Amino acid sequence: AGYIYATLKCLRHFRPPRLRISGEFGAIEEDVLLVATGNTSSYGGGMRIVPDANPTDSKLDICIVRAVPGWTVLSMLSRVFAGRHVAHPAVRMERSSWVTIESPDSAQPLLLHGDGEDLTTTPFTIEACARAINVILPTLAT
């Protein structure tokens, strides 16, 4: 509920930044609503933001949402819990062992959040590090 409330509160004044996002998939430069990475399928109380993520493949799954009107955000938000947002035309899913995000048109660096906490500012690079920590995973159905 906290993520939904924060989204609704921010939508009214939000101006999508222009970002350059690069990884093994190449480079993308466009106005974006959201860039989210993960190596597990969900966060934030079950939001399946990167539903095909695999914690054992040494890759980050990256969800890039182009700038869309506020009413579209609201309709997409309900789909995130089932991972159905990935079919929306404004959503691009990528996979890479690293991703760099820059804000080329911004006079000020943009803030990066991780699990609801302020982490760093642009430019930044996130890299998947295989076996960096031990994690107990549930048995996955095949």
PDB file of C-alpha atoms in Angstrom:
ATOM      1  CA  ALA A   1       0.000   0.000   0.000  1.00  0.00           C
ATOM      2  CA  GLY A   2       2.915   2.348   0.706  1.00  0.00           C
ATOM      3  CA  TYR A   3       4.241   2.055  -2.851  1.00  0.00           C
ATOM      4  CA  ILE A   4       0.801   2.732  -4.319  1.00  0.00           C
ATOM      5  CA  TYR A   5       0.252   5.749  -2.065  1.00  0.00           C
ATOM      6  CA  ALA A   6       3.694   7.182  -2.921  1.00  0.00           C
ATOM      7  CA  THR A   7       3.037   6.694  -6.650  1.00  0.00           C
ATOM      8  CA  LEU A   8      -0.282   8.509  -6.497  1.00  0.00           C
ATOM      9  CA  LYS A   9       1.211  11.335  -4.448  1.00  0.00           C
ATOM     10  CA  CYS A  10       4.109  11.868  -6.876  1.00  0.00           C
ATOM     11  CA  LEU A  11       2.180  11.605 -10.146  1.00  0.00           C
ATOM     12  CA  ARG A  12       0.663  15.059  -9.931  1.00  0.00           C
ATOM     13  CA  HIS A  13       4.016  16.884 -10.056  1.00  0.00           C
ATOM     14  CA  PHE A  14       6.238  14.307 -11.743  1.00  0.00           C
ATOM     15  CA  ARG A  15       8.166  15.355 -14.856  1.00  0.00           C
ATOM     16  CA  PRO A  16       9.771  12.349 -16.597  1.00  0.00           C
ATOM     17  CA  PRO A  17      13.535  12.749 -16.963  1.00  0.00           C
ATOM     18  CA  ARG A  18      15.455  11.957 -20.119  1.00  0.00           C
ATOM     19  CA  LEU A  19      17.817   9.083 -19.376  1.00  0.00           C
ATOM     20  CA  ARG A  20      20.489   7.169 -21.243  1.00  0.00           C
ATOM     21  CA  ILE A  21      20.251   3.514 -20.247  1.00  0.00           C
ATOM     22  CA  SER A  22      22.920   1.143 -21.490  1.00  0.00           C
ATOM     23  CA  GLY A  23      23.769  -2.505 -20.994  1.00  0.00           C
ATOM     24  CA  GLU A  24      24.492  -5.627 -23.027  1.00  0.00           C
ATOM     25  CA  PHE A  25      21.326  -4.771 -25.016  1.00  0.00           C
ATOM     26  CA  GLY A  26      22.879  -1.536 -26.336  1.00  0.00           C
ATOM     27  CA  ALA A  27      21.812   1.987 -25.392  1.00  0.00           C
ATOM     28  CA  ILE A  28      18.424   3.661 -25.056  1.00  0.00           C
ATOM     29  CA  GLU A  29      17.879   7.381 -24.616  1.00  0.00           C
ATOM     30  CA  GLU A  30      14.351   8.583 -23.892  1.00  0.00           C
ATOM     31  CA  ASP A  31      12.023  10.196 -21.355  1.00  0.00           C
ATOM     32  CA  VAL A  32      11.151   7.579 -18.751  1.00  0.00           C
ATOM     33  CA  LEU A  33       8.686   7.104 -15.954  1.00  0.00           C
ATOM     34  CA  LEU A  34      10.603   4.256 -14.322  1.00  0.00           C
ATOM     35  CA  VAL A  35      13.683   2.089 -14.611  1.00  0.00           C
ATOM     36  CA  ALA A  36      13.689  -0.870 -12.238  1.00  0.00           C
ATOM     37  CA  THR A  37      16.207  -3.679 -11.978  1.00  0.00           C
ATOM     38  CA  GLY A  38      16.055  -6.964 -10.151  1.00  0.00           C
ATOM     39  CA  ASN A  39      17.392 -10.470 -10.069  1.00  0.00           C
ATOM     40  CA  THR A  40      14.272 -11.792  -8.357  1.00  0.00           C
ATOM     41  CA  SER A  41      10.804 -11.340  -9.807  1.00  0.00           C
ATOM     42  CA  SER A  42       9.133  -9.138  -7.225  1.00  0.00           C
ATOM     43  CA  TYR A  43       9.491  -6.541  -4.524  1.00  0.00           C
ATOM     44  CA  GLY A  44       7.338  -4.082  -2.604  1.00  0.00           C
ATOM     45  CA  GLY A  45       4.719  -6.447  -1.283  1.00  0.00           C
ATOM     46  CA  GLY A  46       4.521  -8.672  -4.340  1.00  0.00           C
ATOM     47  CA  MET A  47       4.876  -6.283  -7.282  1.00  0.00           C
ATOM     48  CA  ARG A  48       6.201  -8.519 -10.064  1.00  0.00           C
ATOM     49  CA  ILE A  49       8.180  -5.727 -11.711  1.00  0.00           C
ATOM     50  CA  VAL A  50      10.575  -8.140 -13.480  1.00  0.00           C
ATOM     51  CA  PRO A  51       8.486 -11.333 -13.542  1.00  0.00           C
ATOM     52  CA  ASP A  52      10.971 -13.476 -15.501  1.00  0.00           C
ATOM     53  CA  ALA A  53      13.998 -12.652 -13.338  1.00  0.00           C
ATOM     54  CA  ASN A  54      16.136 -15.609 -12.314  1.00  0.00           C
ATOM     55  CA  PRO A  55      18.367 -15.168  -9.248  1.00  0.00           C
ATOM     56  CA  THR A  56      20.815 -17.807 -10.514  1.00  0.00           C
ATOM     57  CA  ASP A  57      21.487 -16.552 -14.076  1.00  0.00           C
ATOM     58  CA  SER A  58      23.984 -13.764 -13.158  1.00  0.00           C
ATOM     59  CA  LYS A  59      21.808 -11.251 -15.014  1.00  0.00           C
ATOM     60  CA  LEU A  60      19.718  -8.278 -13.986  1.00  0.00           C
ATOM     61  CA  ASP A  61      16.257  -8.011 -15.452  1.00  0.00           C
ATOM     62  CA  ILE A  62      15.502  -4.398 -16.320  1.00  0.00           C
ATOM     63  CA  CYS A  63      12.033  -2.872 -16.652  1.00  0.00           C
ATOM     64  CA  ILE A  64      12.014   0.427 -18.546  1.00  0.00           C
ATOM     65  CA  VAL A  65       8.721   2.330 -18.679  1.00  0.00           C
ATOM     66  CA  ARG A  66       8.570   5.217 -21.139  1.00  0.00           C
ATOM     67  CA  ALA A  67       6.866   8.435 -20.079  1.00  0.00           C
ATOM     68  CA  VAL A  68       3.077   8.015 -20.194  1.00  0.00           C
ATOM     69  CA  PRO A  69       0.121  10.091 -18.939  1.00  0.00           C
ATOM     70  CA  GLY A  70      -0.885   9.720 -15.283  1.00  0.00           C
ATOM     71  CA  TRP A  71      -4.094   7.825 -16.073  1.00  0.00           C
ATOM     72  CA  THR A  72      -2.013   5.236 -17.946  1.00  0.00           C
ATOM     73  CA  VAL A  73       0.249   4.822 -14.920  1.00  0.00           C
ATOM     74  CA  LEU A  74      -2.769   4.039 -12.778  1.00  0.00           C
ATOM     75  CA  SER A  75      -4.001   1.364 -15.173  1.00  0.00           C
ATOM     76  CA  MET A  76      -0.504  -0.156 -15.444  1.00  0.00           C
ATOM     77  CA  LEU A  77      -0.012  -0.176 -11.677  1.00  0.00           C
ATOM     78  CA  SER A  78      -2.773  -2.710 -11.155  1.00  0.00           C
ATOM     79  CA  ARG A  79      -1.111  -5.021 -13.693  1.00  0.00           C
ATOM     80  CA  VAL A  80       2.280  -5.018 -11.939  1.00  0.00           C
ATOM     81  CA  PHE A  81       1.134  -7.377  -9.174  1.00  0.00           C
ATOM     82  CA  ALA A  82       0.506 -10.100 -11.759  1.00  0.00           C
ATOM     83  CA  GLY A  83       3.475  -9.171 -13.971  1.00  0.00           C
ATOM     84  CA  ARG A  84       1.097  -8.254 -16.814  1.00  0.00           C
ATOM     85  CA  HIS A  85       2.505  -4.740 -17.244  1.00  0.00           C
ATOM     86  CA  VAL A  86       5.241  -6.214 -19.464  1.00  0.00           C
ATOM     87  CA  ALA A  87       2.754  -6.469 -22.361  1.00  0.00           C
ATOM     88  CA  HIS A  88       2.062  -2.722 -22.355  1.00  0.00           C
ATOM     89  CA  PRO A  89       3.595  -0.873 -25.359  1.00  0.00           C
ATOM     90  CA  ALA A  90       5.330   1.636 -23.059  1.00  0.00           C
ATOM     91  CA  VAL A  91       7.205  -1.139 -21.220  1.00  0.00           C
ATOM     92  CA  ARG A  92      10.503  -2.525 -22.429  1.00  0.00           C
ATOM     93  CA  MET A  93      12.113  -5.482 -20.690  1.00  0.00           C
ATOM     94  CA  GLU A  94      15.842  -6.144 -21.027  1.00  0.00           C
ATOM     95  CA  ARG A  95      18.380  -8.474 -19.444  1.00  0.00           C
ATOM     96  CA  SER A  96      22.049  -7.671 -18.850  1.00  0.00           C
ATOM     97  CA  SER A  97      24.813  -8.435 -16.371  1.00  0.00           C
ATOM     98  CA  TRP A  98      25.205  -4.663 -15.914  1.00  0.00           C
ATOM     99  CA  VAL A  99      23.281  -1.463 -16.549  1.00  0.00           C
ATOM    100  CA  THR A 100      24.454   2.155 -16.585  1.00  0.00           C
ATOM    101  CA  ILE A 101      22.002   5.018 -16.174  1.00  0.00           C
ATOM    102  CA  GLU A 102      22.925   8.595 -17.002  1.00  0.00           C
ATOM    103  CA  SER A 103      20.913  11.821 -17.090  1.00  0.00           C
ATOM    104  CA  PRO A 104      22.520  13.674 -20.025  1.00  0.00           C
ATOM    105  CA  ASP A 105      20.035  16.580 -20.191  1.00  0.00           C
ATOM    106  CA  SER A 106      19.743  17.209 -16.484  1.00  0.00           C
ATOM    107  CA  ALA A 107      21.601  20.067 -14.829  1.00  0.00           C
ATOM    108  CA  GLN A 108      21.328  18.180 -11.535  1.00  0.00           C
ATOM    109  CA  PRO A 109      22.145  14.510 -10.926  1.00  0.00           C
ATOM    110  CA  LEU A 110      19.049  12.348 -10.437  1.00  0.00           C
ATOM    111  CA  LEU A 111      18.579  10.297  -7.293  1.00  0.00           C
ATOM    112  CA  LEU A 112      18.587   6.473  -7.353  1.00  0.00           C
ATOM    113  CA  HIS A 113      16.457   4.590  -4.842  1.00  0.00           C
ATOM    114  CA  GLY A 114      16.966   1.010  -3.754  1.00  0.00           C
ATOM    115  CA  ASP A 115      14.296  -0.735  -1.721  1.00  0.00           C
ATOM    116  CA  GLY A 116      12.832   2.637  -0.755  1.00  0.00           C
ATOM    117  CA  GLU A 117      16.160   4.125   0.362  1.00  0.00           C
ATOM    118  CA  ASP A 118      18.220   6.869  -1.303  1.00  0.00           C
ATOM    119  CA  LEU A 119      21.390   5.209  -2.645  1.00  0.00           C
ATOM    120  CA  THR A 120      23.302   7.396  -5.087  1.00  0.00           C
ATOM    121  CA  THR A 121      22.891   9.765  -8.029  1.00  0.00           C
ATOM    122  CA  THR A 122      23.401   9.607 -11.779  1.00  0.00           C
ATOM    123  CA  PRO A 123      25.553   8.534 -13.430  1.00  0.00           C
ATOM    124  CA  PHE A 124      25.712   5.074 -11.914  1.00  0.00           C
ATOM    125  CA  THR A 125      26.274   1.461 -12.880  1.00  0.00           C
ATOM    126  CA  ILE A 126      24.670  -1.606 -11.345  1.00  0.00           C
ATOM    127  CA  GLU A 127      26.365  -4.950 -11.885  1.00  0.00           C
ATOM    128  CA  ALA A 128      25.176  -8.478 -11.139  1.00  0.00           C
ATOM    129  CA  CYS A 129      27.831 -10.313  -9.162  1.00  0.00           C
ATOM    130  CA  ALA A 130      27.417 -14.082  -9.323  1.00  0.00           C
ATOM    131  CA  ARG A 131      27.483 -15.854  -5.969  1.00  0.00           C
ATOM    132  CA  ALA A 132      28.329 -12.631  -4.074  1.00  0.00           C
ATOM    133  CA  ILE A 133      26.082 -13.673  -1.183  1.00  0.00           C
ATOM    134  CA  ASN A 134      24.480 -16.912  -0.067  1.00  0.00           C
ATOM    135  CA  VAL A 135      20.725 -16.932  -0.467  1.00  0.00           C
ATOM    136  CA  ILE A 136      18.266 -19.706   0.341  1.00  0.00           C
ATOM    137  CA  LEU A 137      15.816 -20.073  -2.549  1.00  0.00           C
ATOM    138  CA  PRO A 138      12.581 -22.026  -2.721  1.00  0.00           C
ATOM    139  CA  THR A 139      12.437 -24.982  -5.055  1.00  0.00           C
ATOM    140  CA  LEU A 140      11.113 -23.732  -8.390  1.00  0.00           C
ATOM    141  CA  ALA A 141       8.535 -25.767 -10.278  1.00  0.00           C
ATOM    142  CA  THR A 142       9.676 -26.808 -13.744  1.00  0.00           C
TER     143      THR A 142
END
